[in-house]
Coordinates of C-alpha atoms in Angstrom, one line a residue:
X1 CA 53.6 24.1 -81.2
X2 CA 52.0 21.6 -78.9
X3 CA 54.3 18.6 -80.7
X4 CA 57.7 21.0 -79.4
X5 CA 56.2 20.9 -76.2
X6 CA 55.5 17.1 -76.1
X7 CA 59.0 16.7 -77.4
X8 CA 60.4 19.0 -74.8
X9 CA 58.6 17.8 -71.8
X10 CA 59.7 13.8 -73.2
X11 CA 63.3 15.5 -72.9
X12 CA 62.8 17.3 -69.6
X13 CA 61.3 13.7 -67.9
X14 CA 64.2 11.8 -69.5
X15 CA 67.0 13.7 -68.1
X16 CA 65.3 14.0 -64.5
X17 CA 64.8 10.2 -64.7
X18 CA 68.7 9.8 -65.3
X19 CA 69.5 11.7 -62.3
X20 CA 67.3 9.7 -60.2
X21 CA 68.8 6.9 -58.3
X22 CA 67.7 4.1 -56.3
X23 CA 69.5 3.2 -53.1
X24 CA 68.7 0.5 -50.5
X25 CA 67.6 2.9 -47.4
X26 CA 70.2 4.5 -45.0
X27 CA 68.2 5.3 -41.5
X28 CA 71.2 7.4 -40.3
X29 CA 71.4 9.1 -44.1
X30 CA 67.8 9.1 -45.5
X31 CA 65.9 9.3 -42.2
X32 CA 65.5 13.0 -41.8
X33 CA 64.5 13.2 -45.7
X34 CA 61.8 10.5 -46.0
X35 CA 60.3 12.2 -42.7
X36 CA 60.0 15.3 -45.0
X37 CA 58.7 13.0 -47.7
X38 CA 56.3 12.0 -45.9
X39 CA 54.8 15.6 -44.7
X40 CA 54.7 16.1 -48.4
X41 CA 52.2 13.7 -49.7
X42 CA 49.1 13.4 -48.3
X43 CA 48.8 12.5 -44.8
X44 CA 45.1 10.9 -44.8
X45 CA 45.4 8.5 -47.7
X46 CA 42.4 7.5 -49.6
X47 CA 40.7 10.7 -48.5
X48 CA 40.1 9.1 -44.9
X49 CA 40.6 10.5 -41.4
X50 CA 44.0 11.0 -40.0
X51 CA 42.7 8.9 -37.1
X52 CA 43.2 6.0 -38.8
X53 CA 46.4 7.0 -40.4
X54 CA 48.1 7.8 -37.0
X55 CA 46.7 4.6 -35.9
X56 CA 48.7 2.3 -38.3
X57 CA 51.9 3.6 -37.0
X58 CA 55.2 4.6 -38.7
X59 CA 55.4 2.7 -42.2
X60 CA 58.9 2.6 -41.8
X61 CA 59.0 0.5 -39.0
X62 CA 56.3 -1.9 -40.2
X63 CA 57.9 -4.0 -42.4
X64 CA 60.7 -4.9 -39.8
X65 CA 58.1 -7.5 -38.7
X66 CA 59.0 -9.3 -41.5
X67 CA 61.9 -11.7 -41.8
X68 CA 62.5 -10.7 -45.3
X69 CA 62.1 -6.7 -45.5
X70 CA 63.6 -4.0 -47.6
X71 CA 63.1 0.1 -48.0
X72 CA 64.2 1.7 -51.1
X73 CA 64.7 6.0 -51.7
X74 CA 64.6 7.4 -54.7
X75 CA 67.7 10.1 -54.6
X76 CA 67.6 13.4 -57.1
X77 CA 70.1 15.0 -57.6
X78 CA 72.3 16.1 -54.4
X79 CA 70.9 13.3 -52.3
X80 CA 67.1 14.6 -52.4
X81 CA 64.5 11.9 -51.5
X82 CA 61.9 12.5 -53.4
X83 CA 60.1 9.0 -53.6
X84 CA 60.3 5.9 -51.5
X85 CA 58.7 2.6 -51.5
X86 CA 58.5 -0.7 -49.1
X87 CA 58.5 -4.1 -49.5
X88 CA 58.5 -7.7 -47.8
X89 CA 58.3 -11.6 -48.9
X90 CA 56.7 -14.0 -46.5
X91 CA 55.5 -17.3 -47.6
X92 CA 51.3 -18.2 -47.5
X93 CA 49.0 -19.9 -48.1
X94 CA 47.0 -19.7 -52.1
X95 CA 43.7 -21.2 -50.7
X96 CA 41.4 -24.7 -52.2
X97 CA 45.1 -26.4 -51.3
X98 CA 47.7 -26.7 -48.6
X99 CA 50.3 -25.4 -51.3
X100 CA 52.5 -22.5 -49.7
X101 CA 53.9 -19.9 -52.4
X102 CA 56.3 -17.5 -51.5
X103 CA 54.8 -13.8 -51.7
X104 CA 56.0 -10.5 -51.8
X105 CA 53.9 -7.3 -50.2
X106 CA 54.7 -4.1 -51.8
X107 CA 53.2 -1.4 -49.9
X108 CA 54.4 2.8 -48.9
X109 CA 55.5 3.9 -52.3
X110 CA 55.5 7.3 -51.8
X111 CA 57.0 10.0 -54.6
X112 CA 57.3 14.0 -53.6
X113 CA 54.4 15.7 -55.4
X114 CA 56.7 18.0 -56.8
X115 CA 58.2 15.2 -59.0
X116 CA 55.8 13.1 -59.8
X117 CA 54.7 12.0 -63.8
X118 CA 58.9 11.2 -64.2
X119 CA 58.3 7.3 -64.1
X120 CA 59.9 7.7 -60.4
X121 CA 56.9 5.3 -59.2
X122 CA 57.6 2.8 -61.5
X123 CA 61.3 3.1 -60.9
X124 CA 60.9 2.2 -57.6
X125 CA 58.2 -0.8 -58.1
X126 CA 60.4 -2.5 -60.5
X127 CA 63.7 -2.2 -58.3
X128 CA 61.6 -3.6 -55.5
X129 CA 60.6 -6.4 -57.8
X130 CA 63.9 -7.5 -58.7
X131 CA 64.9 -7.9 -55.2
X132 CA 61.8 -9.8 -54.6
X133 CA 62.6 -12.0 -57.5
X134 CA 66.1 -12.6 -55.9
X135 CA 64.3 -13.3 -52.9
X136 CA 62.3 -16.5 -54.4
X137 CA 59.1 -14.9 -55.0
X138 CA 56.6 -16.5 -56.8
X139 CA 54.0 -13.4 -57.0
X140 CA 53.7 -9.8 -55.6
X141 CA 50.8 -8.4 -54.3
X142 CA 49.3 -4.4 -53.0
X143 CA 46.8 -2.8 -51.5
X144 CA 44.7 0.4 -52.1
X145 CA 41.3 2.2 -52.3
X146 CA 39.0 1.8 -55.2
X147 CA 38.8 5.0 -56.1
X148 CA 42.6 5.5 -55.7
X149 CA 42.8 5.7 -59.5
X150 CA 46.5 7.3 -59.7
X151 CA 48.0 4.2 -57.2
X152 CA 45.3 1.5 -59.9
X153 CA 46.8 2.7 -63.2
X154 CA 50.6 2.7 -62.1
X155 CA 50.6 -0.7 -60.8
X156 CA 47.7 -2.4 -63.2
X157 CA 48.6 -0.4 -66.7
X158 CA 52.2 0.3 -65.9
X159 CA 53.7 -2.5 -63.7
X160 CA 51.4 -5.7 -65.2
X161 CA 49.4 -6.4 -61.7
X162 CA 46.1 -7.2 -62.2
X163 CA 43.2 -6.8 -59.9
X164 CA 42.5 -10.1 -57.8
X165 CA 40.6 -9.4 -54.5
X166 CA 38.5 -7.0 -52.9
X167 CA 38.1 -6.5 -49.0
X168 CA 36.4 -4.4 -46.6
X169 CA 38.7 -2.3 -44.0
X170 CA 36.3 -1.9 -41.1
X171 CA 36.7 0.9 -38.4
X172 CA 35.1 1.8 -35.2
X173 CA 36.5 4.7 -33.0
X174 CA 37.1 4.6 -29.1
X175 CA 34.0 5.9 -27.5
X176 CA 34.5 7.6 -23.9
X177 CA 31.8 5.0 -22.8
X178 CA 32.1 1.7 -22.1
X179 CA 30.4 -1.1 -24.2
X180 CA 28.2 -4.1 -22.3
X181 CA 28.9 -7.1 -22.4
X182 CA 26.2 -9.8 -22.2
X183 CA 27.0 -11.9 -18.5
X184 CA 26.3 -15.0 -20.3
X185 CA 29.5 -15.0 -22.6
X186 CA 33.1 -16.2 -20.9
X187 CA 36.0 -14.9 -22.6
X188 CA 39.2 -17.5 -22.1
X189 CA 43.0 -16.5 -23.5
X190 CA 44.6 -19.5 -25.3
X191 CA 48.2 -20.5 -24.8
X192 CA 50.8 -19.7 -27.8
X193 CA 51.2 -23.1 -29.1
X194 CA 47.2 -24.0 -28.7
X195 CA 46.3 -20.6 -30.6
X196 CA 48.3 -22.0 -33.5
X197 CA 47.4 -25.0 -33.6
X198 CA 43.7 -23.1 -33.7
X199 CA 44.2 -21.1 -36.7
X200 CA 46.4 -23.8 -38.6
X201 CA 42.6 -25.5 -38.7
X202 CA 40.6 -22.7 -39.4
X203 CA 42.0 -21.3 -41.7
X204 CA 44.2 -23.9 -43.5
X205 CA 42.1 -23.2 -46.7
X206 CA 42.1 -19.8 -46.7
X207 CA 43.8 -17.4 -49.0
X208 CA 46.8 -15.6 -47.5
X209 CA 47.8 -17.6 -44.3
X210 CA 51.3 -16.8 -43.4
X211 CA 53.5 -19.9 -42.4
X212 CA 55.1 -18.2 -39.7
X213 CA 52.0 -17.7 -37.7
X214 CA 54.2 -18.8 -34.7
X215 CA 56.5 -15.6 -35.2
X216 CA 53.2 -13.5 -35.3
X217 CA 51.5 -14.7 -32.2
X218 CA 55.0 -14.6 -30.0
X219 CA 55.6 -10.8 -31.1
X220 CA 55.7 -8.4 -27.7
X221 CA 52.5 -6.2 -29.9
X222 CA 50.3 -9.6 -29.8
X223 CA 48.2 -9.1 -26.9
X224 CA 47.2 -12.4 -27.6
X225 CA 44.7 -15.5 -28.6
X226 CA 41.0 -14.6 -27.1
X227 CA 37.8 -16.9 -28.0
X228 CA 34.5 -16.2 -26.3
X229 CA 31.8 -19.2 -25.6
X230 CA 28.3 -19.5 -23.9
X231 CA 28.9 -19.0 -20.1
X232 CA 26.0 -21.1 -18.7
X233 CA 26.5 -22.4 -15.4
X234 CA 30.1 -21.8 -15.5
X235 CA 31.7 -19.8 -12.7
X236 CA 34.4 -17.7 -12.8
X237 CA 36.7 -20.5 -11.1
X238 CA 34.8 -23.0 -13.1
X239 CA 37.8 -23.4 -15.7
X240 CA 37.2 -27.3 -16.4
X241 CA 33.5 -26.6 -17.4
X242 CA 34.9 -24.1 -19.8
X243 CA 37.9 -26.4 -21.1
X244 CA 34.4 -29.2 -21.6
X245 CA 33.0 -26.8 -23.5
X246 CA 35.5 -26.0 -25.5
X247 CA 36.1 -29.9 -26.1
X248 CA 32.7 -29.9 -27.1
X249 CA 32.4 -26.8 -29.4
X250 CA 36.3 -27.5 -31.3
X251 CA 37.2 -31.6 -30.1
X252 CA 40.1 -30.5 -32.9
X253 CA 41.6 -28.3 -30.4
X254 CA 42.8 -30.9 -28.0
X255 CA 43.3 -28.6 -25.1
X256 CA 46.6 -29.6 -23.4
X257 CA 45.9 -27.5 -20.2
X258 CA 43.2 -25.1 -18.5
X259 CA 43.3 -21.5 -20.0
X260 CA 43.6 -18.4 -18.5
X261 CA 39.3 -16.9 -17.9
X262 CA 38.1 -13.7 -17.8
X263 CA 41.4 -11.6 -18.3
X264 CA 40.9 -8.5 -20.1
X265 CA 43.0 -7.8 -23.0
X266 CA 43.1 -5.1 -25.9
X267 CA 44.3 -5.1 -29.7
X268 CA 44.3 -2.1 -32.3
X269 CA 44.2 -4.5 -34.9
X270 CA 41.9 -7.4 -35.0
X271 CA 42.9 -10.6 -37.0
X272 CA 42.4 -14.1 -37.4
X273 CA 38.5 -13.7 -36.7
X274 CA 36.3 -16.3 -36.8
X275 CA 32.7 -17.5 -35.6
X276 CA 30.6 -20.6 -36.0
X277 CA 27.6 -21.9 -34.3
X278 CA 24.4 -21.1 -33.4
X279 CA 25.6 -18.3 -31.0
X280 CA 28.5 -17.3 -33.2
X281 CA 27.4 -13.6 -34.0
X282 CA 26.5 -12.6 -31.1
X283 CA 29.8 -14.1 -29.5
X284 CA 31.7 -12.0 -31.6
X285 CA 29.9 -9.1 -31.1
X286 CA 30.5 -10.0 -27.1
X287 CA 34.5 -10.3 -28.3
X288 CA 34.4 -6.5 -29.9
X289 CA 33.0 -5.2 -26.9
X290 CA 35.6 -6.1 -24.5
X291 CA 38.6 -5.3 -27.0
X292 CA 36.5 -1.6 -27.4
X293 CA 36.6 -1.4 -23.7
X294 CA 40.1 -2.7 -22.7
X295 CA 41.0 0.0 -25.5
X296 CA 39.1 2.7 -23.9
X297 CA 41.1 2.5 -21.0
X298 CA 44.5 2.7 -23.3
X299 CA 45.1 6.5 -23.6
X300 CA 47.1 5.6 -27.0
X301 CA 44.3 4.0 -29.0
X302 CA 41.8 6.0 -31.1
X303 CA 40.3 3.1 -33.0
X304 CA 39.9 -0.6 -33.7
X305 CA 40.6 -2.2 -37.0
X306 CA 39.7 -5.5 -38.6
X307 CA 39.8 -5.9 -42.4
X308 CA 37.8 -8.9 -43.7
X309 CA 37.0 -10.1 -47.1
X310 CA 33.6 -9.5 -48.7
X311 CA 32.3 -12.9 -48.2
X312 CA 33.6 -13.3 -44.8
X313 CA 30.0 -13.8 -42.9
X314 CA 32.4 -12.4 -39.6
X315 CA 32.0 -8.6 -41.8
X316 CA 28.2 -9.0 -40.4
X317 CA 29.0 -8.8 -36.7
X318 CA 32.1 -6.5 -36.4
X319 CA 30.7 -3.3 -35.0
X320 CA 32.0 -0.3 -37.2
X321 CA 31.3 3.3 -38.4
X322 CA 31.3 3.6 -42.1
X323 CA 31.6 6.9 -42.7
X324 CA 35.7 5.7 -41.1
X325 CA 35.5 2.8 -43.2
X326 CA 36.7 1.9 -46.5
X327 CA 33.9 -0.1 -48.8
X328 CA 36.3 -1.6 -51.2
X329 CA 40.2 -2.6 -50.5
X330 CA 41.5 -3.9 -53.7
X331 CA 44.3 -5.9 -53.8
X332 CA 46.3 -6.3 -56.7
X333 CA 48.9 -9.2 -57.5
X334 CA 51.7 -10.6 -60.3
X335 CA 52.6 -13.0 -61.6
X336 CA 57.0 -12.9 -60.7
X337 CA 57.7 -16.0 -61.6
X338 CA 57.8 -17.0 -65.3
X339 CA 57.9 -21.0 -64.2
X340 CA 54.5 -20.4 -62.6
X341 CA 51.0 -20.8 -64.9
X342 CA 49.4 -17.5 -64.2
X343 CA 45.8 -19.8 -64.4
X344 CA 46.7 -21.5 -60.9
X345 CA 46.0 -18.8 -58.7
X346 CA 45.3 -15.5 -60.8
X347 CA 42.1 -16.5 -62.4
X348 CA 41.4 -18.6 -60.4
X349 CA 38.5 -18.4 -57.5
X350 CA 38.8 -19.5 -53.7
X351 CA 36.5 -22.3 -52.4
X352 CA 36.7 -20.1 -49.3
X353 CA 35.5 -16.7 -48.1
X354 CA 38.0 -15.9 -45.3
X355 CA 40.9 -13.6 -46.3
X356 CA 43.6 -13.6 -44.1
X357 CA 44.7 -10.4 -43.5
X358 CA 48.2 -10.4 -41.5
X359 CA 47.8 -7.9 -39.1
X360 CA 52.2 -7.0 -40.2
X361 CA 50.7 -5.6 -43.4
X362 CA 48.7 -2.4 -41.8

């Protein structure tokens, strides 16, 4: 009995799967349905509060950030969506070279609960593939929880992706209050073209850089390019005390003109962090505090974000709450490209902690 029923469910999954079809997505046609979609799966993924899922914005608008972007449906039959996926290629950094590789970002596959265990998922994953492939990817890469077992085994036992980093996804909710800031720390906004020229350095050797930093820091959601150093002497008006110690902290930086001091800014998302020197902790603490209270005073955020590898010493001053934090973001990656040894960058380990998260990919 249980081998006819085997036999008959291989027979039911096999026909459903043939009346399953992949189409490139239609906002006018498919809008409506992969809003419905989404209502059906879960709406706090990983288990975690919907805070943070409200936070991250509409998925289906995330990947327009991206040069390179595409959104697939899965269609049963009359024109049902009943799974979806995202996807993007950008080109980055592989870290211990200044080598860029082109990289694809696979991320919002979604498939109704009421059709799951048809090989829908995998459908989807592998159309999104080829059109990465097309696309001049050398590898594909995603991101989920640990303990998100179901999202592990379809893409490392089913689609050949193999576990390759782990990451931290830190948290920390608005508070009513405001946070204080220590009166010995200026904050000064850098110029567009000085804050790339500012991560170019820092982070040249990291994992993950995106080459199109420029594009990033010159979107309308940047708020911008904020660094905060020892105050001293300096007055608020004292801006070429603060551009000498900037010339003295980062001489690399070459500062072309006097920055902007003391103007407050906000971010959701917090990127590109980094710290060095004696005071560098508490400098970055002093940086959190002002991005908490500039957010406190924005009716629309509910939380601030930074994800941060585990070896990133930064994870040690970034104020969070971990009961709304995740302990382990894996990421996953593949190998697309058959030219490419899998040995240069799979099994390979990064002479540097920093992960660059791109603050597109939330």
């Amino acid at each position: 009995m249980s081998m006819k029923i085997a036999a008959d469910e291989r027979e039911t999954s096999s026909s459903k799967m043939e009346e399953v079809k992949v189409r490139e997505y239609d906002e006018e046609r498919h809008k409506m349905e992969v809003e419905k979609l989404e209502k059906l799966c879960e709406v706090g993924q990983r288990g975690k509060p919907s805070l943070l899922t409200d936070l991250m914005g509409d998925p289906i608008c995330r990947i327009r950030h991206f040069h390179l972007h595409l959104m697939l449906v899965a269609e049963y039959g009359e024109g049902e969506v009943v799974g979806v996926i995202r996807g993007c290629v950008k080109t980055v950094t592989k870290g211990n070279s200044s080598l860029h590789i082109k990289l694809a970002y696979i991320l919002g596959l979604r498939v109704s609960p009421l059709h799951r265990r048809y090989g829908i998922g995998t459908k989807l994953v592998e159309h999104l593939e080829e059109w990465c492939k097309q696309k001049g990817a050398n590898y594909a890469y995603m991101a989920t929880d640990c303990t998100n077992e179901p999202s592990l085994n379809l893409f490392t036992k089913k689609c050949g992706y193999s576990k390759f980093r782990t990451l931290t996804m830190l948290v920390q909710p608005v508070h009513a209050h405001y946070k204080p800031i220590s009166s010995k720390i200026a904050m000064l906004r850098l110029p567009v073209r000085l804050a790339e020229s500012m991560y170019n350095y820092i982070f040249a050797n990291s994992e993950f850089y995106p080459k199109d930093m420029d594009v990033i820091l010159s979107n309308k959601l940047n708020l911008g390019t904020f660094i905060a150093i020892p105050k001293k002497n300096m007055t608020k008006f004292d801006l070429k005390m603060g551009t000498r110690l900037l010339d003295e902290w980062m001489p690399w930086l070459r500062l072309p003109s006097f920055p902007d001091v003391f103007r407050p800014f906000g971010v959701y998302c917090l990127f590109g962090l980094h710290m060095e020197g004696k005071y560098g902790k508490q400098l970055m603490k002093g940086l959190c505090g002002l991005v908490h209270n500039m957010a406190r005073d924005d009716g629309g955020c509910g939380a601030i974000v930074a994800e941060l590898g585990l070896r990133d010493p930064v994870r040690e001053a970034v104020p969070h709450w971990t009961k709304f934090s995740w302990a382990e973001d894996m990421w996953c990656i593949k190998n697309l490209d058959k030219k490419c040894e899998p040995s240069d960058w799979l099994t390979s380990k990064s002479s540097s902690p920093v992960i660059f998260v791109d603050p597109r990919d939330f």
